[in-house]
Amino acid sequence: MDRAISVKLSPSLKASCHTCSLSNLCLPLAVDENQLDRLEDIVEQGRIYDRGDHLFDQDAPFRSCLAVRSGAVKTSIITENGSEQVTGFFLPGELVGLDSLSGERYACTAKALERTSVCRFPIEKLEELTSAMPELQHHMYQLMSKEIRSGHQLAMLLSKNSAEERIAALLLSLSSRFQRRRMSGTKFNLPMARSDIANFLGLAVETVSRVFTRFQNQGIIRTQGREIELLDTESLRGVMPEFNRQAP
Amino acid sequence: MDRAISVKLSPSLKASCHTCSLSNLCLPLAVDENQLDRLEDIVEQGRIYDRGDHLFDQDAPFRSCLAVRSGAVKTSIITENGSEQVTGFFLPGELVGLDSLSGERYACTAKALERTSVCRFPIEKLEELTSAMPELQHHMYQLMSKEIRSGHQLAMLLSKNSAEERIAALLLSLSSRFQRRRMSGTKFNLPMARSDIANFLGLAVETVSRVFTRFQNQGIIRTQGREIELLDTESLRGVMPEFNRQAP
DNA sequence: TACCCAGATTGATTTATATCACGCTTGTAG
DNA sequence: CTACAAGCGTGATATAAATCAATCTGGGTA
């Protein structure tokens, strides 16, 4: 139903930003049409990952940032005692790995939530290119800055808001991000499991379930497994007053 | 009458990174000795702020990032309904405003927690300079990436850890950051009020008080107002197993 | 087809921390 | 010196969400 964006995977290793339907969301966004070749020169076409596959692992040598082409990705950090914290969900056009730019190793693990394809930007080449292209450098600063901000938003959510408010906020965030991709903002598939939502929002799975059914009973949403329809986004926004714009 | 107050402000607007004692912590860290002039050329000496003064205000036009020279700063975001979320504390050598690089306006308000002086890096000039100096660009990426990471750490703390664990983590973070400044890591003054700590960590002030006294009774710390002494950092680390390094 | 099992839901109970209410200290202004 | 407010500490109570404990569901597969 929502096949709005179909990514054509070229067999060659080199990806074509020129023809990519995500070029208005992804890094090419910041690059002038006639300079796009330079970005294409450094980007590598990644393979296709199945649900559950790791795109990279925490503590593995850091090589490149990834742009999601299709599918969905979750990132999480694992502590020595083995507990996991989901740190983000990434949709097509979004850049994964910005938190790892400050070390030799990946700061988190990235996992495909569904069948996913990516483009890789090797970090040395990317840095060289951003040095040479001020607009691209500016864009990188913007992306990272936004990620810092959405971290602050999340902290706010976690420390000040109830379970219902947190979940409303997440649903609205996903909604607006799907919309940016020209997909329905009111009816979509949640790419992640309830337990990922719970982990990300600092809740127990049971609480997530309960809130979903409560929202459903109030006629605000309709869910069936991972399918979800936002029936009354105004009420959702009412549950969660703050939270307007927010897309990584 | 002519014994006018002589403030330690150099009359010139230009600051000297060459002679600054923080040059091994701050931006100069990434710049070669013989290139330092170029950084000095763009940095502006800011004024001195008293406790409570705003260094900049949320939604004001974004002009520059600030490096703390002396004192301490807290940043916070205010939502439409007026509730505040403290998003960070900044000590000398640390850079404030990285979350604002992605817009025309400051994403948060920065307030002096005590008498504070700063250096200002006008953003256009900083971006120009980082384009010209790959090492400085690299350093900016590192700083921002670290800030993203510490956001993740905070999210983890807020969603998985108890009041005691959160406070232990904050104390250890401050301790290690003071130590980097060649100050005691075991005996220092908390620059912020209990209410700031509470807000930052998603707790009620009362809870912060209680945990402080509990720690004191267990002989882990000694507090008297804002003075604090960490008597048993091992126990503190035991309270909060994860959380080793973390300095913005 | 029937079975299995991970994920999801629902209900009952517990618990950490917020909230409410109050007293104590300290620093500053009159 | 006194007064006052802001910050801090402490006790009693309320509550949202965690935890514990079943049960249900549906997609994959033997």
PDB file of C-alpha atoms in Angstrom, chain A residues 84-230:
ATOM      1  CA  GLU A  84      20.594  -2.970  26.394  1.00  0.00           C
ATOM      2  CA  GLN A  85      19.524   0.589  25.714  1.00  0.00           C
ATOM      3  CA  VAL A  86      17.922   1.316  22.360  1.00  0.00           C
ATOM      4  CA  THR A  87      19.270   4.699  21.291  1.00  0.00           C
ATOM      5  CA  GLY A  88      17.424   5.307  18.062  1.00  0.00           C
ATOM      6  CA  PHE A  89      15.354   4.158  15.121  1.00  0.00           C
ATOM      7  CA  PHE A  90      16.405   5.096  11.609  1.00  0.00           C
ATOM      8  CA  LEU A  91      14.258   5.275   8.503  1.00  0.00           C
ATOM      9  CA  PRO A  92      15.237   5.648   4.832  1.00  0.00           C
ATOM     10  CA  GLY A  93      17.264   8.790   4.177  1.00  0.00           C
ATOM     11  CA  GLU A  94      18.567   8.970   7.732  1.00  0.00           C
ATOM     12  CA  LEU A  95      22.231   8.685   8.674  1.00  0.00           C
ATOM     13  CA  VAL A  96      23.384   6.091  11.196  1.00  0.00           C
ATOM     14  CA  GLY A  97      26.656   6.225  13.091  1.00  0.00           C
ATOM     15  CA  LEU A  98      27.091   9.910  13.930  1.00  0.00           C
ATOM     16  CA  ASP A  99      27.648   8.952  17.551  1.00  0.00           C
ATOM     17  CA  SER A 100      30.718   6.981  16.543  1.00  0.00           C
ATOM     18  CA  LEU A 101      32.677   9.794  14.915  1.00  0.00           C
ATOM     19  CA  SER A 102      34.611  10.391  18.084  1.00  0.00           C
ATOM     20  CA  GLY A 103      36.418   7.136  18.466  1.00  0.00           C
ATOM     21  CA  GLU A 104      38.145   4.302  16.755  1.00  0.00           C
ATOM     22  CA  ARG A 105      35.187   2.039  17.391  1.00  0.00           C
ATOM     23  CA  TYR A 106      31.451   2.000  16.908  1.00  0.00           C
ATOM     24  CA  ALA A 107      29.640   3.374  19.943  1.00  0.00           C
ATOM     25  CA  CYS A 108      26.602   1.201  19.374  1.00  0.00           C
ATOM     26  CA  THR A 109      25.258  -1.772  17.497  1.00  0.00           C
ATOM     27  CA  ALA A 110      23.012  -1.218  14.491  1.00  0.00           C
ATOM     28  CA  LYS A 111      20.495  -3.899  13.671  1.00  0.00           C
ATOM     29  CA  ALA A 112      18.114  -4.245  10.744  1.00  0.00           C
ATOM     30  CA  LEU A 113      14.505  -4.253  11.921  1.00  0.00           C
ATOM     31  CA  GLU A 114      13.330  -5.485   8.559  1.00  0.00           C
ATOM     32  CA  ARG A 115      14.901  -6.184   5.177  1.00  0.00           C
ATOM     33  CA  THR A 116      17.191  -3.215   4.800  1.00  0.00           C
ATOM     34  CA  SER A 117      19.651  -1.777   2.317  1.00  0.00           C
ATOM     35  CA  VAL A 118      22.162   0.968   3.003  1.00  0.00           C
ATOM     36  CA  CYS A 119      24.819   3.187   1.469  1.00  0.00           C
ATOM     37  CA  ARG A 120      28.156   3.463   3.231  1.00  0.00           C
ATOM     38  CA  PHE A 121      30.179   6.643   3.560  1.00  0.00           C
ATOM     39  CA  PRO A 122      33.753   5.773   4.586  1.00  0.00           C
ATOM     40  CA  ILE A 123      34.635   8.238   7.258  1.00  0.00           C
ATOM     41  CA  GLU A 124      38.062   9.412   6.038  1.00  0.00           C
ATOM     42  CA  LYS A 125      36.714  10.121   2.591  1.00  0.00           C
ATOM     43  CA  LEU A 126      33.662  11.808   4.013  1.00  0.00           C
ATOM     44  CA  GLU A 127      35.789  14.088   6.153  1.00  0.00           C
ATOM     45  CA  GLU A 128      37.976  14.956   3.192  1.00  0.00           C
ATOM     46  CA  LEU A 129      34.927  15.747   1.143  1.00  0.00           C
ATOM     47  CA  THR A 130      33.304  17.905   3.798  1.00  0.00           C
ATOM     48  CA  SER A 131      36.547  19.852   4.042  1.00  0.00           C
ATOM     49  CA  ALA A 132      36.361  20.531   0.351  1.00  0.00           C
ATOM     50  CA  MET A 133      32.630  21.252   0.285  1.00  0.00           C
ATOM     51  CA  PRO A 134      31.542  23.769   2.907  1.00  0.00           C
ATOM     52  CA  GLU A 135      27.833  23.133   2.253  1.00  0.00           C
ATOM     53  CA  LEU A 136      28.319  19.475   2.980  1.00  0.00           C
ATOM     54  CA  GLN A 137      30.282  20.271   6.118  1.00  0.00           C
ATOM     55  CA  HIS A 138      27.493  22.596   7.161  1.00  0.00           C
ATOM     56  CA  HIS A 139      24.989  19.822   6.573  1.00  0.00           C
ATOM     57  CA  MET A 140      26.974  17.392   8.696  1.00  0.00           C
ATOM     58  CA  TYR A 141      27.023  19.912  11.529  1.00  0.00           C
ATOM     59  CA  GLN A 142      23.279  20.282  11.134  1.00  0.00           C
ATOM     60  CA  LEU A 143      22.648  16.572  11.237  1.00  0.00           C
ATOM     61  CA  MET A 144      24.778  16.076  14.315  1.00  0.00           C
ATOM     62  CA  SER A 145      23.298  19.072  16.024  1.00  0.00           C
ATOM     63  CA  LYS A 146      19.812  17.740  15.377  1.00  0.00           C
ATOM     64  CA  GLU A 147      20.817  14.441  16.846  1.00  0.00           C
ATOM     65  CA  ILE A 148      22.054  16.178  19.987  1.00  0.00           C
ATOM     66  CA  ARG A 149      18.761  18.014  20.174  1.00  0.00           C
ATOM     67  CA  SER A 150      16.658  14.946  19.756  1.00  0.00           C
ATOM     68  CA  GLY A 151      18.702  13.419  22.551  1.00  0.00           C
ATOM     69  CA  HIS A 152      17.642  16.324  24.723  1.00  0.00           C
ATOM     70  CA  GLN A 153      14.035  15.876  23.673  1.00  0.00           C
ATOM     71  CA  LEU A 154      14.281  12.237  24.615  1.00  0.00           C
ATOM     72  CA  ALA A 155      15.815  13.058  27.985  1.00  0.00           C
ATOM     73  CA  MET A 156      12.950  15.437  28.576  1.00  0.00           C
ATOM     74  CA  LEU A 157      10.443  12.792  27.612  1.00  0.00           C
ATOM     75  CA  LEU A 158      12.055  10.238  29.890  1.00  0.00           C
ATOM     76  CA  SER A 159      12.340  12.481  32.879  1.00  0.00           C
ATOM     77  CA  LYS A 160       9.122  14.458  32.732  1.00  0.00           C
ATOM     78  CA  ASN A 161       6.481  12.547  30.842  1.00  0.00           C
ATOM     79  CA  SER A 162       4.134   9.669  31.571  1.00  0.00           C
ATOM     80  CA  ALA A 163       4.012   6.410  29.663  1.00  0.00           C
ATOM     81  CA  GLU A 164       1.106   7.675  27.555  1.00  0.00           C
ATOM     82  CA  GLU A 165       2.915  10.874  26.682  1.00  0.00           C
ATOM     83  CA  ARG A 166       6.086   9.073  25.706  1.00  0.00           C
ATOM     84  CA  ILE A 167       4.265   6.715  23.417  1.00  0.00           C
ATOM     85  CA  ALA A 168       2.191   9.476  21.866  1.00  0.00           C
ATOM     86  CA  ALA A 169       5.406  11.371  21.181  1.00  0.00           C
ATOM     87  CA  LEU A 170       7.043   8.388  19.514  1.00  0.00           C
ATOM     88  CA  LEU A 171       4.014   7.722  17.324  1.00  0.00           C
ATOM     89  CA  LEU A 172       3.898  11.356  16.234  1.00  0.00           C
ATOM     90  CA  SER A 173       7.608  11.358  15.501  1.00  0.00           C
ATOM     91  CA  LEU A 174       7.314   8.256  13.350  1.00  0.00           C
ATOM     92  CA  SER A 175       4.257   9.685  11.663  1.00  0.00           C
ATOM     93  CA  SER A 176       5.999  12.887  10.630  1.00  0.00           C
ATOM     94  CA  ARG A 177       9.055  11.014   9.466  1.00  0.00           C
ATOM     95  CA  PHE A 178       6.983   8.662   7.314  1.00  0.00           C
ATOM     96  CA  GLN A 179       5.228  11.668   5.884  1.00  0.00           C
ATOM     97  CA  ARG A 180       8.517  13.256   4.885  1.00  0.00           C
ATOM     98  CA  ARG A 181       9.102  10.093   2.880  1.00  0.00           C
ATOM     99  CA  ARG A 182       5.813  10.684   1.034  1.00  0.00           C
ATOM    100  CA  MET A 183       4.218   7.815   2.846  1.00  0.00           C
ATOM    101  CA  SER A 184       1.069   7.881   4.878  1.00  0.00           C
ATOM    102  CA  GLY A 185       1.512   9.621   8.196  1.00  0.00           C
ATOM    103  CA  THR A 186      -1.603   8.033   9.616  1.00  0.00           C
ATOM    104  CA  LYS A 187      -1.323   4.426   8.604  1.00  0.00           C
ATOM    105  CA  PHE A 188       1.934   2.560   8.656  1.00  0.00           C
ATOM    106  CA  ASN A 189       3.752  -0.469   9.969  1.00  0.00           C
ATOM    107  CA  LEU A 190       5.767  -0.105  13.125  1.00  0.00           C
ATOM    108  CA  PRO A 191       9.163  -1.454  12.112  1.00  0.00           C
ATOM    109  CA  MET A 192      10.082  -2.363  15.684  1.00  0.00           C
ATOM    110  CA  ALA A 193       8.827  -4.799  18.296  1.00  0.00           C
ATOM    111  CA  ARG A 194       6.950  -3.643  21.386  1.00  0.00           C
ATOM    112  CA  SER A 195       9.991  -4.509  23.425  1.00  0.00           C
ATOM    113  CA  ASP A 196      12.121  -2.100  21.371  1.00  0.00           C
ATOM    114  CA  ILE A 197       9.591   0.659  21.923  1.00  0.00           C
ATOM    115  CA  ALA A 198       9.552  -0.131  25.627  1.00  0.00           C
ATOM    116  CA  ASN A 199      13.319  -0.175  25.863  1.00  0.00           C
ATOM    117  CA  PHE A 200      13.715   3.047  23.902  1.00  0.00           C
ATOM    118  CA  LEU A 201      11.115   4.872  26.017  1.00  0.00           C
ATOM    119  CA  GLY A 202      12.263   3.493  29.353  1.00  0.00           C
ATOM    120  CA  LEU A 203       9.098   1.472  29.966  1.00  0.00           C
ATOM    121  CA  ALA A 204       8.173  -2.141  30.543  1.00  0.00           C
ATOM    122  CA  VAL A 205       6.739  -4.029  27.575  1.00  0.00           C
ATOM    123  CA  GLU A 206       3.561  -4.584  29.523  1.00  0.00           C
ATOM    124  CA  THR A 207       3.109  -0.857  29.940  1.00  0.00           C
ATOM    125  CA  VAL A 208       3.475  -0.329  26.203  1.00  0.00           C
ATOM    126  CA  SER A 209       0.822  -2.940  25.553  1.00  0.00           C
ATOM    127  CA  ARG A 210      -1.526  -1.383  28.034  1.00  0.00           C
ATOM    128  CA  VAL A 211      -1.120   2.108  26.632  1.00  0.00           C
ATOM    129  CA  PHE A 212      -1.726   0.807  23.119  1.00  0.00           C
ATOM    130  CA  THR A 213      -4.962  -0.835  24.162  1.00  0.00           C
ATOM    131  CA  ARG A 214      -5.994   2.215  26.172  1.00  0.00           C
ATOM    132  CA  PHE A 215      -5.435   4.433  23.125  1.00  0.00           C
ATOM    133  CA  GLN A 216      -7.337   1.941  21.048  1.00  0.00           C
ATOM    134  CA  ASN A 217     -10.275   1.939  23.439  1.00  0.00           C
ATOM    135  CA  GLN A 218     -10.321   5.725  23.354  1.00  0.00           C
ATOM    136  CA  GLY A 219     -10.481   5.568  19.581  1.00  0.00           C
ATOM    137  CA  ILE A 220      -7.198   7.399  19.159  1.00  0.00           C
ATOM    138  CA  ILE A 221      -5.422   4.623  17.299  1.00  0.00           C
ATOM    139  CA  ARG A 222      -6.164   1.241  15.820  1.00  0.00           C
ATOM    140  CA  THR A 223      -3.532  -1.467  16.078  1.00  0.00           C
ATOM    141  CA  GLN A 224      -3.202  -4.992  14.915  1.00  0.00           C
ATOM    142  CA  GLY A 225       0.234  -6.342  15.629  1.00  0.00           C
ATOM    143  CA  ARG A 226       2.685  -3.978  13.992  1.00  0.00           C
ATOM    144  CA  GLU A 227       0.126  -2.303  11.808  1.00  0.00           C
ATOM    145  CA  ILE A 228      -1.025   0.952  13.261  1.00  0.00           C
ATOM    146  CA  GLU A 229      -3.458   3.634  12.216  1.00  0.00           C
ATOM    147  CA  LEU A 230      -3.562   7.007  13.867  1.00  0.00           C
TER     148      LEU A 230
END
